[in-house]
Amino acid sequence: MNVIDEIESYLTSRIHFAENVTEQPKMLVGGFLTGYQLKGLQWLVSQYNNKINGILADEMGLGKNIQVISLLAYLIESKQLNGPFMIVAPLSILQAWSSELERWVPKVSKVVYTGNPQARKQLQEEFVPGNFIICLTTFDFVTKDEKFFSKIMWNYMILDEGYLGKSKFFQTVCKQFQIEHRLILTATPLRGDLPSLWNLLNFLHPSSFNRIDVKELSLQQDSEQLCIRLLKVFQLALLRRLKCDVEQEVPRKVEKVILCDMSAIQKKMYNDTLNSISNLQYQLGSILKLRTICNHPYLALKDLKYPMDRNLWRASGKFHHLNKILPKLIAAGHKILLYTQTVSSINLLSEFLSFKGIQFLRMDGSTPTAERIESVTKFNNPDLPYTVFLLSTRAGGRGINMHLSDTVIMFDSDTNPESDLLAQSRAHRIGSNKPLLVIRLVSINSIEYKLYEKSKTPLDEHSLLISSKKTGLEQEPTREEEINCIIARNENERTLFQKMDEEREQQELASWKDEGNTDPLPPPLTTETELPEWYLKTLHQTFFDT
């Protein structure tokens, strides 16, 4: 019998003592557990009673953190177990854990173990038994200060997004740490990545897996078959619920797509770029250029000094729609998460929002942790005027909870659909009390539309470019009269939006005449005939090299 057979036999032969948990711990004061969260607590308690180390893998937004906090509260209250417990998480979400603990179990003492070596040395001096119950820290700090942590007998170690831990972390913890119970949290379905699977199983069952090396075992068995076996072992001690499984307890999510036409300058730049692609080694760069043009032509021009006027949104189909739908959503009382992929897009959108007088916050990959926490706190405060949170998809995909938002606008889509789903989950989660509307902006007859299709039927990059050059049937943009039906939640909102359209048209006409114009209002998107000479010169002189 090999080590995998031993683990499988152990898990299947355990006498499961199912402790009946019908109510949440009294010390849990931050709110009330939902029905499925109470069942999750019972599952976690049963794992503890039967000395089984497992994985809580509920979908993002279903409250894994709260279920873990309720487990620790249960152990303290019902088992008279005062720790110490260690929660290990990425630095970006450590503060979220601290805030949740403050909210749900404010009387439970905790230590947030971070900082420079001197600060951590001072924290170590305060690690006296009885002074703390929960230690919050990161994977890196556990590895750096392994000698200190390995001296402590940990009753529970909980890894949040355990797959992010590096091999050195798992080697350190599995071989040197004293840990009574272990738990892994993840919202991402486990995949057939042999080293990652091995690390996770080694953490959960170190006494068995420490005896053999993954490379040695992979030589004995086919790697693919080995991964399949390991995944089956995981399933024996894994709990995963999806939002569709508990849909009565999670607000509904609806996604709508607005197909955006491109302005004349977008079409010209797009076609020139597409026609210039001849060398396949430039595929990735070409895809990025084409996607940039789909967002806004200004983003694809070097050092362009553009005027801040109506041509900002007339030059881009996406900005044209944003200019119309954002004021409507804000007037109807909605809070909006606006996601995009690049810092350059965030910068241009920031200028647009400021010009329109919209109160907003922003976050990208360079935003410091303290500033992220402050921004999320401000956005979640209903007494503050911030109605739009502008984020990069990857930066806003983890570690933040913006349950007051009820609208997500995907200005452009991530090449990995799961990143978009993670970003949407920041708003679509337990604690939200409104259905979530996701609005996705997609440029028609473009590589962006192909990327949108790719999320359903994967294509490689070469096929993506080839398919972009095919003519075929062209897509039609979403009609203006359809937009209100797409973004309105009810008939009252649709009536409001129609009234706002009429008022905006009157204001635009009055403003146009006040500027001394006698001609009719120009079309919604710029045309080739109205492009000024300086703009065309800039196009030829400063457009990215292809």
Coordinates of C-alpha atoms in Angstrom, one line a residue:
M1 CA 0.0 0.0 0.0
N2 CA 1.5 3.4 -1.0
V3 CA 1.1 6.6 0.7
I4 CA -1.9 7.7 -1.3
D5 CA -3.7 4.5 -0.5
E6 CA -2.9 5.0 3.2
I7 CA -4.5 8.5 3.2
E8 CA -7.5 7.3 1.3
S9 CA -8.0 4.4 3.6
Y10 CA -7.6 6.7 6.7
L11 CA -10.2 9.2 5.5
T12 CA -12.7 6.6 4.5
S13 CA -12.4 4.6 7.6
R14 CA -12.7 7.4 10.2
I15 CA -15.7 7.0 12.5
H16 CA -17.4 10.4 11.9
F17 CA -18.7 11.8 15.1
A18 CA -21.2 14.4 13.8
E19 CA -21.7 17.0 16.5
N20 CA -25.1 18.6 16.0
V21 CA -24.7 22.4 15.7
T22 CA -28.0 24.1 15.6
E23 CA -27.1 27.7 16.6
Q24 CA -24.1 29.9 16.2
P25 CA -21.8 30.6 19.2
K26 CA -23.0 33.3 21.5
M27 CA -19.7 35.2 21.3
L28 CA -20.3 35.6 17.6
V29 CA -21.9 39.1 17.7
G30 CA -21.3 40.6 14.2
G31 CA -24.4 39.2 12.7
F32 CA -26.3 35.9 12.0
L33 CA -25.0 32.9 10.1
T34 CA -27.1 31.8 7.1
G35 CA -28.4 28.3 6.9
Y36 CA -25.6 27.0 4.7
Q37 CA -23.0 28.7 6.8
L38 CA -24.4 27.0 9.9
K39 CA -24.1 23.7 8.1
G40 CA -20.5 24.7 7.2
L41 CA -19.8 25.3 10.8
Q42 CA -21.1 21.8 11.7
W43 CA -18.9 20.3 9.0
L44 CA -15.9 22.1 10.4
V45 CA -16.7 21.0 13.9
S46 CA -17.0 17.4 12.7
Q47 CA -13.6 17.6 11.0
Y48 CA -12.2 18.8 14.3
N49 CA -13.8 16.1 16.3
N50 CA -12.6 13.3 13.9
K51 CA -9.1 14.7 13.6
I52 CA -9.6 15.2 9.8
N53 CA -7.7 18.0 8.1
G54 CA -9.7 19.3 5.1
I55 CA -10.5 22.0 2.7
L56 CA -13.3 24.6 2.8
A57 CA -13.7 25.5 -0.9
D58 CA -17.0 27.5 -1.1
E59 CA -17.3 29.8 -4.0
M60 CA -16.1 33.4 -3.6
G61 CA -18.6 35.5 -1.7
L62 CA -20.2 32.8 0.4
G63 CA -18.4 33.7 3.6
K64 CA -15.6 31.3 4.2
N65 CA -13.9 33.7 6.6
I66 CA -17.0 34.0 8.7
Q67 CA -17.4 30.2 8.9
V68 CA -13.8 29.9 10.1
I69 CA -14.3 32.6 12.7
S70 CA -17.4 30.8 13.8
L71 CA -15.4 27.6 14.2
L72 CA -12.8 29.3 16.3
A73 CA -15.5 30.9 18.4
Y74 CA -17.2 27.5 18.8
L75 CA -13.9 25.9 20.0
I76 CA -13.3 28.7 22.5
E77 CA -16.9 28.6 23.8
S78 CA -17.9 25.0 23.6
K79 CA -14.5 23.2 23.9
Q80 CA -12.8 25.7 26.2
L81 CA -9.9 25.8 23.7
N82 CA -8.1 29.1 23.9
G83 CA -5.8 28.7 21.0
P84 CA -3.3 29.5 19.9
F85 CA -4.7 29.6 16.3
M86 CA -2.8 30.8 13.3
I87 CA -4.4 32.2 10.2
V88 CA -2.0 32.6 7.2
A89 CA -3.1 34.7 4.3
P90 CA -1.6 37.0 1.6
L91 CA -0.7 40.4 2.9
S92 CA -3.3 42.1 0.7
I93 CA -6.1 40.4 2.6
L94 CA -4.7 40.3 6.1
Q95 CA -6.4 43.5 7.1
A96 CA -9.7 42.2 5.8
W97 CA -9.3 39.2 8.2
S98 CA -8.5 41.6 11.1
S99 CA -11.6 43.7 10.4
E100 CA -13.8 40.6 10.3
L101 CA -12.4 39.4 13.6
E102 CA -13.0 42.8 15.1
R103 CA -16.6 42.7 13.8
W104 CA -17.6 39.1 14.7
V105 CA -15.5 38.3 17.9
P106 CA -14.3 41.6 19.3
K107 CA -13.4 40.1 22.7
V108 CA -11.0 37.5 21.2
S109 CA -7.4 38.7 21.5
K110 CA -5.4 38.7 18.3
V111 CA -1.9 39.6 17.0
V112 CA -1.3 40.9 13.5
Y113 CA 2.3 39.7 12.8
T114 CA 3.8 41.9 10.1
G115 CA 6.4 44.6 9.7
N116 CA 10.1 44.9 9.5
P117 CA 12.5 42.7 11.4
Q118 CA 12.7 45.1 14.3
A119 CA 8.9 45.4 14.6
R120 CA 8.5 41.6 14.4
K121 CA 11.2 41.1 17.1
Q122 CA 9.2 43.3 19.4
L123 CA 6.0 41.3 18.6
Q124 CA 7.8 38.1 19.5
E125 CA 8.5 39.4 22.9
E126 CA 4.8 39.9 23.4
F127 CA 4.0 36.3 22.4
V128 CA 3.2 35.2 25.9
P129 CA 0.8 32.3 26.4
G130 CA -2.6 33.8 27.3
N131 CA -1.8 37.2 25.7
F132 CA -3.3 36.2 22.4
I133 CA -5.6 33.6 20.9
I134 CA -5.3 34.3 17.2
C135 CA -2.2 35.1 15.2
L136 CA -2.7 36.7 11.8
T137 CA 0.4 36.6 9.5
T138 CA 1.5 35.9 5.9
F139 CA 3.2 33.0 4.1
D140 CA 6.5 35.0 3.8
F141 CA 6.7 35.9 7.5
V142 CA 6.1 32.3 8.5
T143 CA 9.0 31.3 6.4
K144 CA 11.3 34.2 7.5
D145 CA 10.6 33.6 11.2
E146 CA 10.3 29.8 11.2
K147 CA 12.6 29.3 14.2
F148 CA 10.3 31.4 16.4
F149 CA 7.0 30.0 15.2
S150 CA 8.2 26.4 15.3
K151 CA 8.6 26.7 19.1
I152 CA 4.8 27.2 19.6
M153 CA 2.3 24.4 19.7
W154 CA -0.4 25.6 17.4
N155 CA -3.9 24.2 17.9
Y156 CA -5.1 25.2 14.5
M157 CA -3.3 26.5 11.4
I158 CA -5.6 27.9 8.7
L159 CA -4.3 28.7 5.2
D160 CA -6.3 31.2 3.2
E161 CA -5.8 30.6 -0.5
G162 CA -3.3 27.9 0.4
Y163 CA -2.3 27.3 -3.2
L164 CA -0.5 30.7 -3.1
G165 CA 2.1 29.3 -0.6
K166 CA 5.5 28.5 -2.0
S167 CA 7.2 25.2 -1.7
K168 CA 9.6 26.6 0.9
F169 CA 6.7 27.5 3.1
F170 CA 5.2 24.0 3.0
Q171 CA 8.6 22.4 3.6
T172 CA 9.1 24.6 6.6
V173 CA 5.6 24.1 8.1
C174 CA 5.4 20.4 7.4
K175 CA 8.8 19.4 8.8
Q176 CA 9.3 21.8 11.7
F177 CA 6.0 23.1 13.0
Q178 CA 3.9 21.6 15.8
I179 CA 0.3 21.8 14.6
E180 CA -2.7 19.9 16.0
H181 CA -5.3 20.7 13.3
R182 CA -5.1 22.1 9.8
L183 CA -7.5 23.7 7.4
I184 CA -7.1 25.1 3.8
L185 CA -9.5 27.7 2.4
T186 CA -9.8 28.3 -1.3
A187 CA -12.4 29.7 -3.7
T188 CA -10.5 28.4 -6.8
P189 CA -11.3 24.8 -7.9
L190 CA -8.4 22.5 -7.5
R191 CA -6.5 21.7 -10.7
G192 CA -4.2 19.0 -11.9
D193 CA -1.0 20.8 -11.0
L194 CA 1.1 18.0 -9.4
P195 CA 3.5 20.2 -7.3
S196 CA 0.7 22.3 -6.0
L197 CA -1.5 19.3 -5.2
W198 CA 1.4 17.6 -3.5
N199 CA 2.2 20.7 -1.3
L200 CA -1.5 21.0 -0.2
L201 CA -1.8 17.3 0.7
N202 CA 1.6 17.4 2.4
F203 CA 0.3 20.2 4.6
L204 CA -2.9 18.3 5.4
H205 CA -1.2 15.0 6.1
P206 CA 2.5 15.6 6.8
S207 CA 3.2 12.4 8.7
S208 CA 2.4 10.4 5.6
F209 CA 3.6 12.6 2.9
N210 CA 6.9 13.5 4.5
R211 CA 8.1 10.0 3.8
I212 CA 8.2 10.3 0.1
D213 CA 9.2 12.8 -2.6
V214 CA 6.8 13.9 -5.3
K215 CA 9.4 13.4 -8.0
E216 CA 10.0 9.9 -6.8
L217 CA 6.3 9.0 -6.9
S218 CA 5.8 10.7 -10.3
L219 CA 8.5 8.4 -11.7
Q220 CA 6.5 5.4 -10.4
Q221 CA 3.2 6.5 -11.9
D222 CA 1.9 8.6 -14.8
S223 CA 1.7 12.2 -13.7
E224 CA -1.8 12.7 -15.1
Q225 CA -3.1 9.6 -13.4
L226 CA -1.4 10.6 -10.2
C227 CA -3.1 14.0 -10.3
I228 CA -6.5 12.4 -10.8
R229 CA -5.8 10.1 -7.7
L230 CA -4.8 13.1 -5.6
L231 CA -7.9 15.0 -6.6
K232 CA -10.0 12.1 -5.5
V233 CA -8.3 12.0 -2.1
F234 CA -9.0 15.8 -1.7
Q235 CA -12.7 15.2 -2.3
L236 CA -12.9 12.9 0.8
A237 CA -12.3 15.9 3.1
L238 CA -13.5 18.9 1.0
L239 CA -16.7 21.0 1.3
R240 CA -17.6 23.2 -1.7
R241 CA -20.9 25.0 -2.2
L242 CA -21.7 27.3 -5.2
K243 CA -23.9 30.3 -5.3
C244 CA -26.3 28.4 -7.4
D245 CA -26.6 25.8 -4.7
V246 CA -27.7 28.4 -2.1
E247 CA -29.3 30.9 -4.5
Q248 CA -32.2 31.6 -2.1
E249 CA -29.6 33.1 0.4
V250 CA -27.4 35.0 -2.1
P251 CA -28.8 38.0 -4.1
R252 CA -29.3 37.3 -7.8
K253 CA -26.6 38.3 -10.4
V254 CA -27.6 39.3 -13.9
E255 CA -25.0 40.1 -16.7
K256 CA -25.9 42.3 -19.6
V257 CA -23.6 43.0 -22.6
I258 CA -23.6 46.4 -24.4
L259 CA -22.1 46.1 -27.9
C260 CA -20.3 49.3 -28.6
D261 CA -19.6 50.8 -32.0
M262 CA -16.2 52.4 -32.7
S263 CA -15.6 56.0 -33.7
A264 CA -14.1 56.7 -37.1
I265 CA -10.6 57.3 -35.6
Q266 CA -10.9 54.0 -33.7
K267 CA -11.8 52.1 -36.9
K268 CA -9.0 53.7 -38.8
M269 CA -6.3 53.0 -36.2
Y270 CA -7.7 49.5 -35.6
N271 CA -7.7 48.5 -39.3
D272 CA -4.2 50.1 -39.9
T273 CA -2.8 48.0 -37.0
L274 CA -4.6 44.8 -38.1
N275 CA -3.3 45.2 -41.6
S276 CA 0.2 45.8 -40.5
I277 CA 0.5 42.5 -38.6
S278 CA 2.8 40.2 -40.6
N279 CA 5.1 38.5 -38.2
L280 CA 3.6 36.0 -35.8
Q281 CA 6.2 36.8 -33.1
Y282 CA 4.4 40.1 -32.6
Q283 CA 1.1 38.5 -32.0
L284 CA 0.8 39.3 -28.3
G285 CA 1.9 42.9 -28.7
S286 CA -0.6 43.3 -31.5
I287 CA -3.4 41.9 -29.5
L288 CA -2.6 44.4 -26.7
K289 CA -2.6 47.3 -29.3
L290 CA -5.9 46.3 -30.7
R291 CA -7.5 46.0 -27.3
T292 CA -6.1 49.4 -26.3
I293 CA -7.7 51.0 -29.4
C294 CA -11.0 49.4 -28.5
N295 CA -10.9 51.2 -25.2
H296 CA -10.0 54.6 -26.5
P297 CA -7.8 55.9 -29.3
Y298 CA -6.1 58.4 -27.0
L299 CA -4.5 55.5 -25.1
A300 CA -2.7 54.3 -28.3
L301 CA -1.1 57.7 -29.1
K302 CA 2.2 58.7 -27.6
D303 CA 2.4 61.9 -25.6
L304 CA -0.9 63.1 -27.0
K305 CA -2.2 66.4 -25.5
Y306 CA -5.9 66.1 -25.9
P307 CA -8.5 68.6 -24.9
M308 CA -10.9 67.8 -22.1
D309 CA -14.2 68.3 -23.8
R310 CA -17.1 66.3 -25.4
N311 CA -14.7 64.8 -27.9
L312 CA -13.2 62.7 -25.1
W313 CA -16.3 60.5 -25.1
R314 CA -17.2 61.0 -28.8
A315 CA -13.8 59.4 -29.8
S316 CA -14.7 56.1 -28.1
G317 CA -17.9 54.0 -28.2
K318 CA -17.3 52.8 -24.7
F319 CA -16.8 56.3 -23.3
H320 CA -19.9 57.4 -25.2
H321 CA -22.0 54.8 -23.3
L322 CA -20.3 55.5 -20.0
N323 CA -21.1 59.2 -20.4
K324 CA -24.8 58.3 -20.7
I325 CA -25.3 55.4 -18.2
L326 CA -23.2 56.5 -15.2
P327 CA -25.3 59.6 -14.4
K328 CA -28.4 57.5 -14.7
L329 CA -27.2 54.8 -12.4
I330 CA -26.0 57.4 -9.8
A331 CA -29.3 59.3 -10.0
A332 CA -31.1 56.0 -9.3
G333 CA -29.0 55.5 -6.1
H334 CA -26.7 52.7 -7.3
K335 CA -23.1 52.2 -6.2
I336 CA -20.8 51.1 -9.0
L337 CA -17.6 49.1 -9.4
L338 CA -15.9 50.1 -12.6
Y339 CA -13.2 47.6 -13.7
T340 CA -10.6 47.9 -16.4
Q341 CA -7.3 46.1 -17.2
T342 CA -4.6 48.7 -17.4
V343 CA -3.3 51.7 -15.4
S344 CA -3.4 53.8 -18.6
S345 CA -7.2 53.1 -18.9
I346 CA -7.6 53.9 -15.2
N347 CA -5.8 57.2 -15.6
L348 CA -8.0 58.2 -18.6
L349 CA -11.2 57.1 -16.8
S350 CA -10.1 59.1 -13.8
E351 CA -9.8 62.2 -15.9
F352 CA -13.2 61.5 -17.4
L353 CA -14.9 61.0 -14.0
S354 CA -13.3 64.2 -12.6
F355 CA -14.3 66.2 -15.6
K356 CA -17.9 65.0 -15.2
G357 CA -17.9 65.9 -11.5
I358 CA -18.5 62.3 -10.3
Q359 CA -17.2 61.4 -6.8
F360 CA -15.0 58.3 -7.1
L361 CA -12.2 56.3 -5.6
R362 CA -9.5 54.3 -7.4
M363 CA -7.3 51.3 -6.8
D364 CA -4.7 49.6 -9.0
G365 CA -1.8 47.2 -8.4
S366 CA 0.5 50.0 -7.1
T367 CA -2.0 51.2 -4.4
P368 CA -0.4 50.7 -0.9
T369 CA -2.3 48.3 1.4
A370 CA -3.2 51.1 3.9
E371 CA -4.6 53.2 1.1
R372 CA -6.7 50.2 -0.2
I373 CA -8.2 49.7 3.2
E374 CA -9.0 53.4 3.6
S375 CA -10.6 53.5 0.1
V376 CA -12.8 50.4 0.7
T377 CA -13.9 51.8 4.1
K378 CA -14.9 55.1 2.5
F379 CA -16.8 53.3 -0.3
N380 CA -18.7 51.1 2.1
N381 CA -19.7 54.1 4.2
P382 CA -23.2 55.1 3.0
D383 CA -22.8 58.6 4.5
L384 CA -19.9 59.5 2.1
P385 CA -20.6 60.7 -1.5
Y386 CA -18.5 58.2 -3.3
T387 CA -20.6 56.4 -6.0
V388 CA -18.0 54.9 -8.3
F389 CA -15.0 52.7 -7.4
L390 CA -12.5 52.6 -10.3
L391 CA -10.3 49.4 -10.1
S392 CA -8.0 47.3 -12.1
T393 CA -9.5 43.8 -12.4
R394 CA -6.5 42.0 -10.9
A395 CA -6.0 44.4 -8.0
G396 CA -9.7 44.4 -7.2
G397 CA -10.2 40.7 -7.4
R398 CA -9.0 39.6 -4.0
G399 CA -9.2 40.6 -0.4
I400 CA -11.8 43.4 -0.5
N401 CA -15.5 43.4 0.3
M402 CA -17.7 46.0 -1.3
H403 CA -21.1 44.5 -0.5
L404 CA -22.9 47.9 -0.7
S405 CA -22.2 48.1 -4.5
D406 CA -25.0 46.7 -6.7
T407 CA -23.6 47.4 -10.1
V408 CA -20.4 46.2 -11.8
I409 CA -19.2 47.6 -15.1
M410 CA -16.6 45.6 -16.9
F411 CA -15.1 48.4 -19.1
D412 CA -12.9 45.7 -20.8
S413 CA -12.6 41.9 -20.1
D414 CA -9.7 40.0 -18.7
T415 CA -8.2 37.4 -20.9
N416 CA -8.8 35.0 -18.0
P417 CA -12.6 34.8 -17.4
E418 CA -12.0 33.7 -13.8
S419 CA -10.3 37.0 -13.0
D420 CA -13.5 38.8 -14.1
L421 CA -15.6 36.5 -12.0
L422 CA -13.4 37.1 -8.9
A423 CA -13.7 40.8 -9.5
Q424 CA -17.5 40.6 -9.7
S425 CA -17.5 38.5 -6.5
R426 CA -16.4 41.6 -4.6
A427 CA -20.0 42.8 -4.8
H428 CA -21.8 39.5 -5.3
R429 CA -21.5 38.0 -1.9
I430 CA -23.3 37.3 1.4
G431 CA -24.1 40.6 3.1
S432 CA -25.4 42.1 -0.1
N433 CA -29.1 42.9 0.0
K434 CA -29.6 43.8 -3.6
P435 CA -29.4 41.9 -6.9
L436 CA -26.2 42.6 -8.7
L437 CA -26.2 43.9 -12.3
V438 CA -23.1 43.3 -14.3
I439 CA -22.7 45.4 -17.4
R440 CA -20.0 44.3 -19.9
L441 CA -18.9 46.8 -22.6
V442 CA -17.6 45.1 -25.8
S443 CA -16.5 46.7 -29.0
I444 CA -18.1 45.2 -32.1
N445 CA -16.3 43.7 -35.1
S446 CA -13.1 43.6 -33.1
I447 CA -10.6 41.3 -31.4
E448 CA -12.3 42.3 -28.2
Y449 CA -15.5 40.6 -29.4
K450 CA -13.5 37.5 -30.2
L451 CA -12.0 37.6 -26.7
Y452 CA -15.5 37.7 -25.4
E453 CA -16.4 34.6 -27.5
K454 CA -13.1 33.0 -26.4
S455 CA -14.3 33.0 -22.8
K456 CA -16.9 30.5 -23.9
T457 CA -14.8 28.6 -26.6
P458 CA -11.0 29.0 -26.0
L459 CA -8.8 29.9 -29.0
D460 CA -5.1 30.3 -29.1
E461 CA -3.5 33.6 -29.9
H462 CA -2.8 32.8 -33.6
S463 CA -6.4 31.7 -34.1
L464 CA -7.6 34.8 -32.4
L465 CA -5.7 37.1 -34.8
I466 CA -6.7 35.1 -37.9
S467 CA -10.4 35.1 -36.9
S468 CA -10.1 38.9 -36.4
K469 CA -9.1 39.3 -40.0
K470 CA -12.1 37.3 -41.3
T471 CA -15.0 39.3 -42.6
G472 CA -18.0 37.1 -42.0
L473 CA -21.1 38.5 -40.4
E474 CA -20.6 41.8 -38.7
Q475 CA -22.1 42.5 -35.3
E476 CA -24.5 45.4 -34.8
P477 CA -24.1 47.8 -31.9
T478 CA -26.7 47.8 -29.1
R479 CA -29.3 50.4 -30.1
E480 CA -29.6 53.5 -28.0
E481 CA -33.2 52.9 -27.2
E482 CA -32.3 49.5 -25.8
I483 CA -29.7 50.8 -23.3
N484 CA -32.3 52.0 -20.7
C485 CA -34.0 48.6 -20.8
I486 CA -30.6 47.0 -20.1
I487 CA -29.6 49.1 -17.1
A488 CA -33.0 49.8 -15.5
R489 CA -34.0 47.5 -12.7
N490 CA -37.7 48.4 -12.9
E491 CA -40.3 50.5 -14.7
N492 CA -39.7 53.5 -12.4
E493 CA -36.0 53.6 -13.3
R494 CA -36.7 53.3 -17.0
T495 CA -39.0 56.3 -16.8
L496 CA -36.4 58.2 -14.9
F497 CA -33.7 57.3 -17.5
Q498 CA -35.9 58.4 -20.4
K499 CA -36.5 61.7 -18.7
M500 CA -32.8 62.2 -18.2
D501 CA -32.2 61.4 -21.9
E502 CA -34.6 64.2 -22.9
E503 CA -33.0 66.7 -20.4
R504 CA -29.5 65.8 -21.6
E505 CA -30.4 66.3 -25.2
Q506 CA -31.8 69.7 -24.4
Q507 CA -28.7 70.7 -22.4
E508 CA -26.4 69.5 -25.1
L509 CA -28.2 71.5 -27.7
A510 CA -28.2 74.6 -25.6
S511 CA -24.5 74.2 -24.8
W512 CA -23.8 73.7 -28.5
K513 CA -25.6 76.9 -29.4
D514 CA -24.0 78.9 -26.6
E515 CA -20.6 78.0 -28.2
G516 CA -21.8 79.9 -31.3
N517 CA -22.6 76.9 -33.5
T518 CA -25.5 77.2 -35.9
D519 CA -25.1 73.7 -37.4
P520 CA -27.0 70.7 -36.0
L521 CA -25.5 68.8 -33.1
P522 CA -22.7 66.4 -34.3
P523 CA -23.2 62.7 -34.3
P524 CA -22.6 60.8 -31.0
L525 CA -19.3 59.4 -32.3
T526 CA -16.6 61.4 -34.2
T527 CA -16.5 61.0 -38.0
E528 CA -13.6 61.2 -40.3
T529 CA -14.8 64.4 -41.9
E530 CA -14.7 66.3 -38.6
L531 CA -11.3 65.2 -37.4
P532 CA -9.0 68.2 -37.2
E533 CA -5.7 68.3 -39.1
W534 CA -3.6 68.3 -36.0
Y535 CA -5.3 65.0 -34.9
L536 CA -4.5 63.3 -38.2
K537 CA -0.9 64.5 -38.0
T538 CA -0.6 63.2 -34.5
L539 CA -2.0 59.8 -35.6
H540 CA 0.8 59.4 -38.2
Q541 CA 3.6 60.8 -36.0
T542 CA 2.9 59.2 -32.6
F543 CA 1.1 56.0 -33.2
F544 CA 2.8 53.0 -31.6
D545 CA 5.3 51.2 -33.8
T546 CA 3.9 48.0 -35.2

